[in-house]
Coordinates of C-alpha atoms in Angstrom, one line a residue:
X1 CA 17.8 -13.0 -26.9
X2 CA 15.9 -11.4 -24.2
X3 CA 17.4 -9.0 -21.9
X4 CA 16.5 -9.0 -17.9
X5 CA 14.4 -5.9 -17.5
X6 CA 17.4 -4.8 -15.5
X7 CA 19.7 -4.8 -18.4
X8 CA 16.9 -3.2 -20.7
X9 CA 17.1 -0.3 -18.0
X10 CA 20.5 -0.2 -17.8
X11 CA 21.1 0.2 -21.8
X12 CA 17.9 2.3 -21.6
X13 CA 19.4 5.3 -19.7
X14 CA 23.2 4.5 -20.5
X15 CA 23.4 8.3 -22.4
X16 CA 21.2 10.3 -19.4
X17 CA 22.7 12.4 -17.0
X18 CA 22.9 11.4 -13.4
X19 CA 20.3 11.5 -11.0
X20 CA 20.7 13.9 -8.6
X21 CA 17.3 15.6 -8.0
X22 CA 14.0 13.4 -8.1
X23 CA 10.8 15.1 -8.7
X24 CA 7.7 13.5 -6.8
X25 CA 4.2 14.0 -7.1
X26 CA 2.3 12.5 -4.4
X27 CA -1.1 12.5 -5.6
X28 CA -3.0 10.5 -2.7
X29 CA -6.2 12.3 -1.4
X30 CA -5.5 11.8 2.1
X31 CA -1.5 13.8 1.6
X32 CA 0.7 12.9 4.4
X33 CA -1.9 10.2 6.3
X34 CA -1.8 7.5 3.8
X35 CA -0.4 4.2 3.1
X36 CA 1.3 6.1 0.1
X37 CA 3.1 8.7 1.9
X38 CA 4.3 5.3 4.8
X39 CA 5.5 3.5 2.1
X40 CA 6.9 6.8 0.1
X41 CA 9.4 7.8 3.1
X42 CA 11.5 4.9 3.2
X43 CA 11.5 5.3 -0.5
X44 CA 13.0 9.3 0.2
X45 CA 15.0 8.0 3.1
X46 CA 17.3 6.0 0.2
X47 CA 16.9 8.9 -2.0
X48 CA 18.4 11.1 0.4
X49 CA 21.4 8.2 1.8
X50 CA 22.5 8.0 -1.8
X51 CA 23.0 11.8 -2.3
X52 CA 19.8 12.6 -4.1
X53 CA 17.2 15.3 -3.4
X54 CA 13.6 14.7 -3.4
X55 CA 11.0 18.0 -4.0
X56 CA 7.5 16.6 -3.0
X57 CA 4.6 17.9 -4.5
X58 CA 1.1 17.1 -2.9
X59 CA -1.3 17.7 -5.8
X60 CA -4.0 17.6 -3.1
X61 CA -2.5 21.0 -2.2
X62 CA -2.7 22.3 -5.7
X63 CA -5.8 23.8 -7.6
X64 CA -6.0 21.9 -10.9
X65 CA -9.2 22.4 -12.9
X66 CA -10.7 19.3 -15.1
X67 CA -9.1 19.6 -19.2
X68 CA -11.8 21.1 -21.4
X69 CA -10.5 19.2 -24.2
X70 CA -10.8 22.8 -26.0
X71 CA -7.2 22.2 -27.1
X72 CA -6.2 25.8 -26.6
X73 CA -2.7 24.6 -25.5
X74 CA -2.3 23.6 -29.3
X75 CA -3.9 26.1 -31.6
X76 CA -4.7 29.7 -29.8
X77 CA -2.1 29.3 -27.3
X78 CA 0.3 26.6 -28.1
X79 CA 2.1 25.4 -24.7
X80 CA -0.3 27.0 -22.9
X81 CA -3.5 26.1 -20.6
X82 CA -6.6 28.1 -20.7
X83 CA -7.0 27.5 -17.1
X84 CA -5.8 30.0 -14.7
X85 CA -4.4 27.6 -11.8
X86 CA -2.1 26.3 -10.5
X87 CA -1.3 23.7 -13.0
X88 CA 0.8 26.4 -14.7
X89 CA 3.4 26.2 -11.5
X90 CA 3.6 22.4 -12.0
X91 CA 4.6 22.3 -16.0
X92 CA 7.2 24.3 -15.1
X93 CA 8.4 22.0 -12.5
X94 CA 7.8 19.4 -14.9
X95 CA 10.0 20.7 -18.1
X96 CA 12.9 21.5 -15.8
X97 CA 12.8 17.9 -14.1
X98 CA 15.1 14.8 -15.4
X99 CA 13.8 12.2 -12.8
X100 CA 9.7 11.9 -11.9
X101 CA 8.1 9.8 -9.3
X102 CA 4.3 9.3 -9.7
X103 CA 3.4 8.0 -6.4
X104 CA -0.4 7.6 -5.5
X105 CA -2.8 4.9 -4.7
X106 CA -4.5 2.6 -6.6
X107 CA -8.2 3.9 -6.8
X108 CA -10.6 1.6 -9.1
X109 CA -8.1 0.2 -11.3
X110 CA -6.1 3.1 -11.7
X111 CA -5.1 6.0 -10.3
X112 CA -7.1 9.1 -8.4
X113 CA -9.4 11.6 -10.1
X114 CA -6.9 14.6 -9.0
X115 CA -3.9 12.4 -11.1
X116 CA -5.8 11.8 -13.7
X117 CA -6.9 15.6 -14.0
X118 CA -3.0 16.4 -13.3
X119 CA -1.9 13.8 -15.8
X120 CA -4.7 15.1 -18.6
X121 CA -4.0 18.9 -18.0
X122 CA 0.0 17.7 -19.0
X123 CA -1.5 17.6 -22.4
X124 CA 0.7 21.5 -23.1
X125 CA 3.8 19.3 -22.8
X126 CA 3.1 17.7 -26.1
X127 CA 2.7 18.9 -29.5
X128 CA -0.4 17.9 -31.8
X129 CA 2.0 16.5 -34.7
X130 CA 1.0 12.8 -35.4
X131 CA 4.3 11.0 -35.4
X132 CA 5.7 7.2 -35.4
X133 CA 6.9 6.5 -32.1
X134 CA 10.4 4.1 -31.7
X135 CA 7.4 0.8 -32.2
X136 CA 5.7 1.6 -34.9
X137 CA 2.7 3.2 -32.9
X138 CA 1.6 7.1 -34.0
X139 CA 2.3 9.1 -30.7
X140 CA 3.1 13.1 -30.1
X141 CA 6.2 15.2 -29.9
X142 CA 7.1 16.3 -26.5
X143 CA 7.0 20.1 -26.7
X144 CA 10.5 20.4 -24.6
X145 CA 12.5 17.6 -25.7
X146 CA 14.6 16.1 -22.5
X147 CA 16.2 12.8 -21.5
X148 CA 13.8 12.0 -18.2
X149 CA 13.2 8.6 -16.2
X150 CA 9.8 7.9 -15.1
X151 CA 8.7 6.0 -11.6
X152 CA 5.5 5.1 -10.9
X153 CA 5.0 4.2 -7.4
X154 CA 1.8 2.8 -5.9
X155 CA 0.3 1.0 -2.9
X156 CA -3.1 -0.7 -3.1
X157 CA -5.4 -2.9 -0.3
X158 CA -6.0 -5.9 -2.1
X159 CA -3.0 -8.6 -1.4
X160 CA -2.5 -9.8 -5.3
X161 CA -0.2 -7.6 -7.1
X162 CA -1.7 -8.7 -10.3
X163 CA -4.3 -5.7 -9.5
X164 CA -1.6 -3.4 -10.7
X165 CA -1.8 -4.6 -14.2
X166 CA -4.2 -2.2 -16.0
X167 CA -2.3 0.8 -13.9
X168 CA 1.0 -0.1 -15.1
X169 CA 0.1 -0.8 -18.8
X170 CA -1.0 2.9 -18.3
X171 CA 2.2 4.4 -17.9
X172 CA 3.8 2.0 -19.8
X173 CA 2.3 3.3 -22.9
X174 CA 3.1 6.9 -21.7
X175 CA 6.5 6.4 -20.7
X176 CA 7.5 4.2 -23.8
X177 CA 10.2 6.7 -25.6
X178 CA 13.7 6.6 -25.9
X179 CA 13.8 9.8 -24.2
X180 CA 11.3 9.1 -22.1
X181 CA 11.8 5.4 -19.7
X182 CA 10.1 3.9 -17.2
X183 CA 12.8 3.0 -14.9
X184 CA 10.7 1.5 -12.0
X185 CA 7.4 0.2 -11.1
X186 CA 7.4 0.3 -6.9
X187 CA 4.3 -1.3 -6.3
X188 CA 3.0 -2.7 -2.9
X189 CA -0.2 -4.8 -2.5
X190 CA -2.0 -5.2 0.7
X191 CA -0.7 -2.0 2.1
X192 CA -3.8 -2.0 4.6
X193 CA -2.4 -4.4 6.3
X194 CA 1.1 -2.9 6.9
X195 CA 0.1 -1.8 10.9
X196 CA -0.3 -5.9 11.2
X197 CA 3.0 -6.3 9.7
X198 CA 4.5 -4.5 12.2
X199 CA 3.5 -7.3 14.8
X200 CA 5.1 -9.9 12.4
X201 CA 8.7 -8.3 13.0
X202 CA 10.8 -9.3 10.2
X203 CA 8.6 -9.0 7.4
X204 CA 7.9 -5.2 8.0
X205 CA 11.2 -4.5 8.3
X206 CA 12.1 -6.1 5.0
X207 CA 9.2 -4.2 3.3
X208 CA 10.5 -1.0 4.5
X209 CA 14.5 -2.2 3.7
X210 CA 13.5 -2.6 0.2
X211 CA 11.5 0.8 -0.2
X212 CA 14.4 2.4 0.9
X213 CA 16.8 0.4 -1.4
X214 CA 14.5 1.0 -4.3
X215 CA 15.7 4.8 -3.5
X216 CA 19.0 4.4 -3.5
X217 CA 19.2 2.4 -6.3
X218 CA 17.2 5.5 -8.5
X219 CA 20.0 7.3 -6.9
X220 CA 23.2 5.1 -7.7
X221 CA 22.1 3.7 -10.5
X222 CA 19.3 5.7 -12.5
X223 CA 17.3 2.8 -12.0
X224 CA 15.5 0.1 -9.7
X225 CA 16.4 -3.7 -9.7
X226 CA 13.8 -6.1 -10.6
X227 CA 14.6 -7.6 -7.1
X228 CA 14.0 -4.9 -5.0
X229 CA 10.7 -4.0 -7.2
X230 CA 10.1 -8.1 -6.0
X231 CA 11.1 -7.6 -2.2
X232 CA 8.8 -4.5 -2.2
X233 CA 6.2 -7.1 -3.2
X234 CA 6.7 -9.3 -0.3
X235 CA 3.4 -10.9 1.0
X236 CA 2.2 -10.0 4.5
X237 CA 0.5 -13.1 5.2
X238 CA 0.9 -16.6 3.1
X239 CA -2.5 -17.1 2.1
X240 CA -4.9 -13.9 0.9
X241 CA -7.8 -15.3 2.8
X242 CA -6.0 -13.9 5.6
X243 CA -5.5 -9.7 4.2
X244 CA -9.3 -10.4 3.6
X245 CA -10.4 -12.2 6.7
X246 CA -8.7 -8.9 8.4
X247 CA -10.0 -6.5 6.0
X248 CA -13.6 -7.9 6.5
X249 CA -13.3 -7.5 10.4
X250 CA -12.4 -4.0 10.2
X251 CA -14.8 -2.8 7.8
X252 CA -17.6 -4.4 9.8
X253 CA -16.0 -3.4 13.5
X254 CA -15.9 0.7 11.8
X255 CA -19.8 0.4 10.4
X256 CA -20.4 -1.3 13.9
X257 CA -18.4 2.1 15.4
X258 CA -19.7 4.7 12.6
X259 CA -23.8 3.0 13.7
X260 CA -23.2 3.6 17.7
X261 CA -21.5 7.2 16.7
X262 CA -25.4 7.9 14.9
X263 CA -26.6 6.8 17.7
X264 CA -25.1 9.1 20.0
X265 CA -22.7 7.4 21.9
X266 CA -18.9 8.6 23.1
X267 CA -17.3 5.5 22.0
X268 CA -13.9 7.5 21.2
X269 CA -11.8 7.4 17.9
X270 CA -12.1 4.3 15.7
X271 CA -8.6 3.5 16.2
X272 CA -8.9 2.9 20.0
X273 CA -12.7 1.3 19.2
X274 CA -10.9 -1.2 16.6
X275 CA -8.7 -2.2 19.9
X276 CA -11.6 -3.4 21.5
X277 CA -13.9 -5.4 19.8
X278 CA -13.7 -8.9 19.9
X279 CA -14.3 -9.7 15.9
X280 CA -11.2 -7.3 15.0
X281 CA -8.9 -8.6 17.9
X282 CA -9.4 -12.3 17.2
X283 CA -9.1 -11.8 13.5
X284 CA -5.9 -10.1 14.3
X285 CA -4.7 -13.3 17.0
X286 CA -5.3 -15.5 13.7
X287 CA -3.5 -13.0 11.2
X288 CA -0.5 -13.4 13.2
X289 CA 0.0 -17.1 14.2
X290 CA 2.9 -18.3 14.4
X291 CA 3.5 -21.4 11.9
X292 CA 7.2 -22.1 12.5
X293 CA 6.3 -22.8 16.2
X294 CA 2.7 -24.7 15.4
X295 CA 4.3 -27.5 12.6
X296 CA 1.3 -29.5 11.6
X297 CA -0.5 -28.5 14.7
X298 CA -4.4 -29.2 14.0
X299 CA -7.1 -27.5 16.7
X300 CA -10.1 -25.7 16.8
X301 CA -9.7 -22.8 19.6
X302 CA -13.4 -21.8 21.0
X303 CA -13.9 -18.4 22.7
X304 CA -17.3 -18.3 24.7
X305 CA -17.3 -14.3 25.2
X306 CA -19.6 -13.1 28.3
X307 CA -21.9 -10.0 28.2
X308 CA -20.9 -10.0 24.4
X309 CA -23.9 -10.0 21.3
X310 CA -22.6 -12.7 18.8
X311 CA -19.6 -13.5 21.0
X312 CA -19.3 -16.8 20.1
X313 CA -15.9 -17.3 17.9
X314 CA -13.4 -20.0 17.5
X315 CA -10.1 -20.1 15.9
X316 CA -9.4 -23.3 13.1
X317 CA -5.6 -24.4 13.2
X318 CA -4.8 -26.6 10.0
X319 CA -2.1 -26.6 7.2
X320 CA 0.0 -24.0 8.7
X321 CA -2.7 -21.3 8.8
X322 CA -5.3 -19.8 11.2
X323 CA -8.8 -18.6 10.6
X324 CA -10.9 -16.7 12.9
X325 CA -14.8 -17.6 12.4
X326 CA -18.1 -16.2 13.7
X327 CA -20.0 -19.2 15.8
X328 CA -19.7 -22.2 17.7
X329 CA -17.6 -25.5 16.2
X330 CA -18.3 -28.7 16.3
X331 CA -15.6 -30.3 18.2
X332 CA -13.4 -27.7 19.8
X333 CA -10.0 -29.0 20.8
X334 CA -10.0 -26.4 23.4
X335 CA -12.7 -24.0 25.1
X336 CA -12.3 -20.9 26.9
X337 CA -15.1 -18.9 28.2
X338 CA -14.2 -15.5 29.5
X339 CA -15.4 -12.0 30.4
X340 CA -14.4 -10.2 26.9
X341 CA -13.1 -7.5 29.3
X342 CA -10.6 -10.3 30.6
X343 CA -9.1 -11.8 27.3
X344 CA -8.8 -8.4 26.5
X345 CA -6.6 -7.6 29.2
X346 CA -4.4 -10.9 28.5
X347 CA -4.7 -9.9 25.0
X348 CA -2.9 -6.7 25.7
X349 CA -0.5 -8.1 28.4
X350 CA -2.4 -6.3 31.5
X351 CA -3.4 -9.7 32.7
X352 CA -1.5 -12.9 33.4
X353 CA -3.1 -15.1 31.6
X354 CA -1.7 -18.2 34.0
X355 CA -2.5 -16.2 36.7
X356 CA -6.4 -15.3 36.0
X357 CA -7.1 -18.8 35.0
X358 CA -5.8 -19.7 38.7
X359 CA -8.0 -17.0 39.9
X360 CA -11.0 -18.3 38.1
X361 CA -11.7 -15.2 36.0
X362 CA -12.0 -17.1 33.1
X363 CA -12.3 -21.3 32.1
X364 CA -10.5 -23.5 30.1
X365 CA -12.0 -26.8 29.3
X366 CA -10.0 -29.4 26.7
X367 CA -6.6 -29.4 25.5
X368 CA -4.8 -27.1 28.1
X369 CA -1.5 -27.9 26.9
X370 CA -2.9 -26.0 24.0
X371 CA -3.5 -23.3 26.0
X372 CA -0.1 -22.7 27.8
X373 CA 0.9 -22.5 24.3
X374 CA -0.9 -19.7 23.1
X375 CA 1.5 -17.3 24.1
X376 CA 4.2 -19.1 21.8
X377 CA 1.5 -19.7 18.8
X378 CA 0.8 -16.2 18.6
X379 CA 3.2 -13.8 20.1
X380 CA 5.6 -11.7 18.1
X381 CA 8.7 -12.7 16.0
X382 CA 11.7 -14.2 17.8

C-alpha cells in the first residue's frame, strides 16, 4: 500500500532529533532583492514563530572557486579542498548542521552557476568508496555520518510548476538516504508576478500564509505537509496566458525603457517607467479583472490613446477571462478615446473618472453601462 508522502516523511525522520536550528543557503544572484529572498521571509517568519532559528548564508557573499575535479579531497588530502576559499568556512557549517534549506531560483532548468559550484565543491563531505545505497543504486559514504533533513526551496517565472521537475529529481537523487531525507520541496511558479498578486488581495495573502506555515511545520513537525507544499503552489491567475500576456508587456515596456536610456533620455528608474506606459498598464487592467463580478459578461473594451505611437489597444471579455491586445477590434462593445495622460490619472485614482467624462477630457462611445462598471470589473478584492 502506498503511503501519503506525508506519512513517508513522518516515518522517514521518526529517529532524528528535533529541529531547532535550520541552516539556509540562499544562493540567488541578486541576495536580498529577489523573488527568493520575498518568498524566503515568510518561510523564516514560521521558522522563527515555531521556536526555530534560521542562520542565512548568501553564497553570493562567499568566494567559492569552480571544482577542479583533481580529487585532492580524496587521495592527497582526504576531507579536504585544494582551494583556499571560503568554501572551507561553509563545510564546516555544513557537518555541524541537522536541518538544510537550499533556497535559490530556478535558472535554465536547474539551479544557479554559484549552487552548482557550492553544491560540486561539497564533494570533501563524501568518501570515494563505491557502496549500495538503501535502493540498490551504487552511491558514496558521507564522510561525517549525521541524521539531517533536506529542503529545497525554489521560485521560478514561468506559471506551470511542472518546470520544477528536472530540479527536484536533482535533489531527490542527492537526498535519497536514510540518513539523509528530503523533507520538503517549497516551490513557487510565477513568482514574477507576485507584485500583481498583491492587487488581487486574498490570493497574495494566501501565498505568503502558506510560506510561513511551511516554516513552522519544519519547525513542529520536522517536516512540510503535502498541502502547504500545494497552497505554496497556488496560481496567480486562472489561465497562464495571463502570467505570459504580463510577462511579455514588461519585457517589451523595459527594452522600450533600456532603448530611450541609449538614447539619452532621463526617463527615471524602470519601476516608475513601467507605471506609465500604456502596454504594461492595460496588460495589468486585464491581469486583474474581476470574474466573480463580470459572470458571463462578453465585450470588447477599445482604448483610442492620443499623442501615443501604437496606442491603439482593446481589452476582449469572454469566458471569465480578460486579454489585453495590441490594435483596433472589429466590433468594440465599448470605445474610449482619451489623452493617455488622462486614463492614467483615472487609472491611478488622481482623476474621477465620472467626473472627466462630464468635463469632456475623454469620450465614451457604445455600451456606457459598461463603462460605469469598470471600476467594479477591475478594482481590488472585496
Amino acid at each position: 500500500m502506498d503511503r501519503s508522502q506525508d506519512e513517508r516523511r513522518r516515518q522517514a525522520t521518526e529517529a532524528f532529533e528535533p529541529v531547532r536550528e535550520v541552516l539556509v543557503f540562499q544562493g540567488s544572484p541578486r541576495g536580498k532583492r529577489g523573488r527568493t529572498e520575498e518568498c524566503l521571509q515568510p518561510f523564516l517568519e514560521g521558522v522563527g514563530q515555531a521556536g526555530g532559528r534560521a542562520e542565512m548564508v548568501y553564497l553570493k557573499d562567499y568566494k567559492i572557486e569552480h571544482c577542479l575535479g583533481c580529487f585532492s579531497c580524496w587521495m592527497k588530502h582526504p576531507g579536504r579542498c585544494v582551494h583556499q576559499d571560503d568554501m572551507a568556512v561553509l563545510h564546516e557549517k555544513m557537518r555541524e548542521a541537522c536541518c538544510m534549506v537550499v533556497a535559490a531560483p530556478l535558472y535554465v532548468y536547474s539551479v544557479p552557476g554559484l549552487v552548482k559550484d557550492f553544491l560540486d565543491r561539497s564533494l570533501p563531505m563524501i568518501e570515494p568508496w563505491l557502496v549500495e545505497g538503501p535502493d540498490g543504486r551504487t552511491t558514496h559514504p558521507y564522510r561525517w555520518p549525521k541524521k539531517r533533513r533536506f529542503v529545497l526551496f525554489s521560485v521560478c517565472g514561468f506559471p506551470e510548476v511542472s518546470h520544477f521537475e528536472s530540479l527536484v529529481g536533482m535533489f531527490q537523487k542527492m537526498w535519497s538516504h536514510p540518513d539523509r531525507v528530503m523533507v520538503g520541496t517549497v516551490l513557487r511558479p510565477s513568482s514574477e508576478s507576485l507584485p500583481q498578486a498583491q492587487r488581487l488581495g486574498p490570493v497574495y495573502g494566501r501565498i505568503m500564509d502558506a510560506f510561513r506555515r511551511a516554516g513552522q511545520e519544519l519547525v513542529e513537525l520536522g517536516w512540510i505537509r503535502e498541502e502547504t507544499e500545494r497552497d505554496i503552489q497556488t496560481p496567480v491567475f486562472d489561465d497562464p496566458r495571463t502570467a505570459r500576456d504580463l510577462g511579455n508587456a514588461f519585457w517589451r515596456t523595459a527594452q522600450d525603457y533600456y532603448e530611450a536610456k541609449g538614447q539619452g533620455r532621463d526617463l527615471g528608474s524602470l519601476e516608475e517607467y513601467l507605471t506609465t506606459r500604456p502596454d504594461m498598464m492595460l496588460t495589468g487592467m486585464a491581469a486583474v479583472y474581476r470574474a466573480d463580478k463580470g459572470g458571463d459578461l462578453e465585450a470588447v473594451i477599445q482604448f483610442i490613446l492620443e499623442g501615443q505611437p501604437n496606442g491603439e489597444y482593446h481589452l476582449d471579455i469572454a469566458g471569465g477571462n480578460c486579454y489585453c491586445r495590441a490594435g483596433r477590434a472589429e466590433k468594440p462593445d465599448l470605445t474610449i478615446t482619451t489623452p493617455w495622460s488622462v486614463w492614467w490619472g483615472i487609472a491611478k485614482g488622481r482623476i474621477n473618472g465620472q467626473e472627466a467624462l462630464m468635463q469632456g477630457q475623454y469620450q465614451a462611445n457604445g455600451d456606457l453601462g459598461l463603462l460605469m462598471r469598470l471600476g467594479e470589473l477591475f478594482g481590488g478584492q472585496d
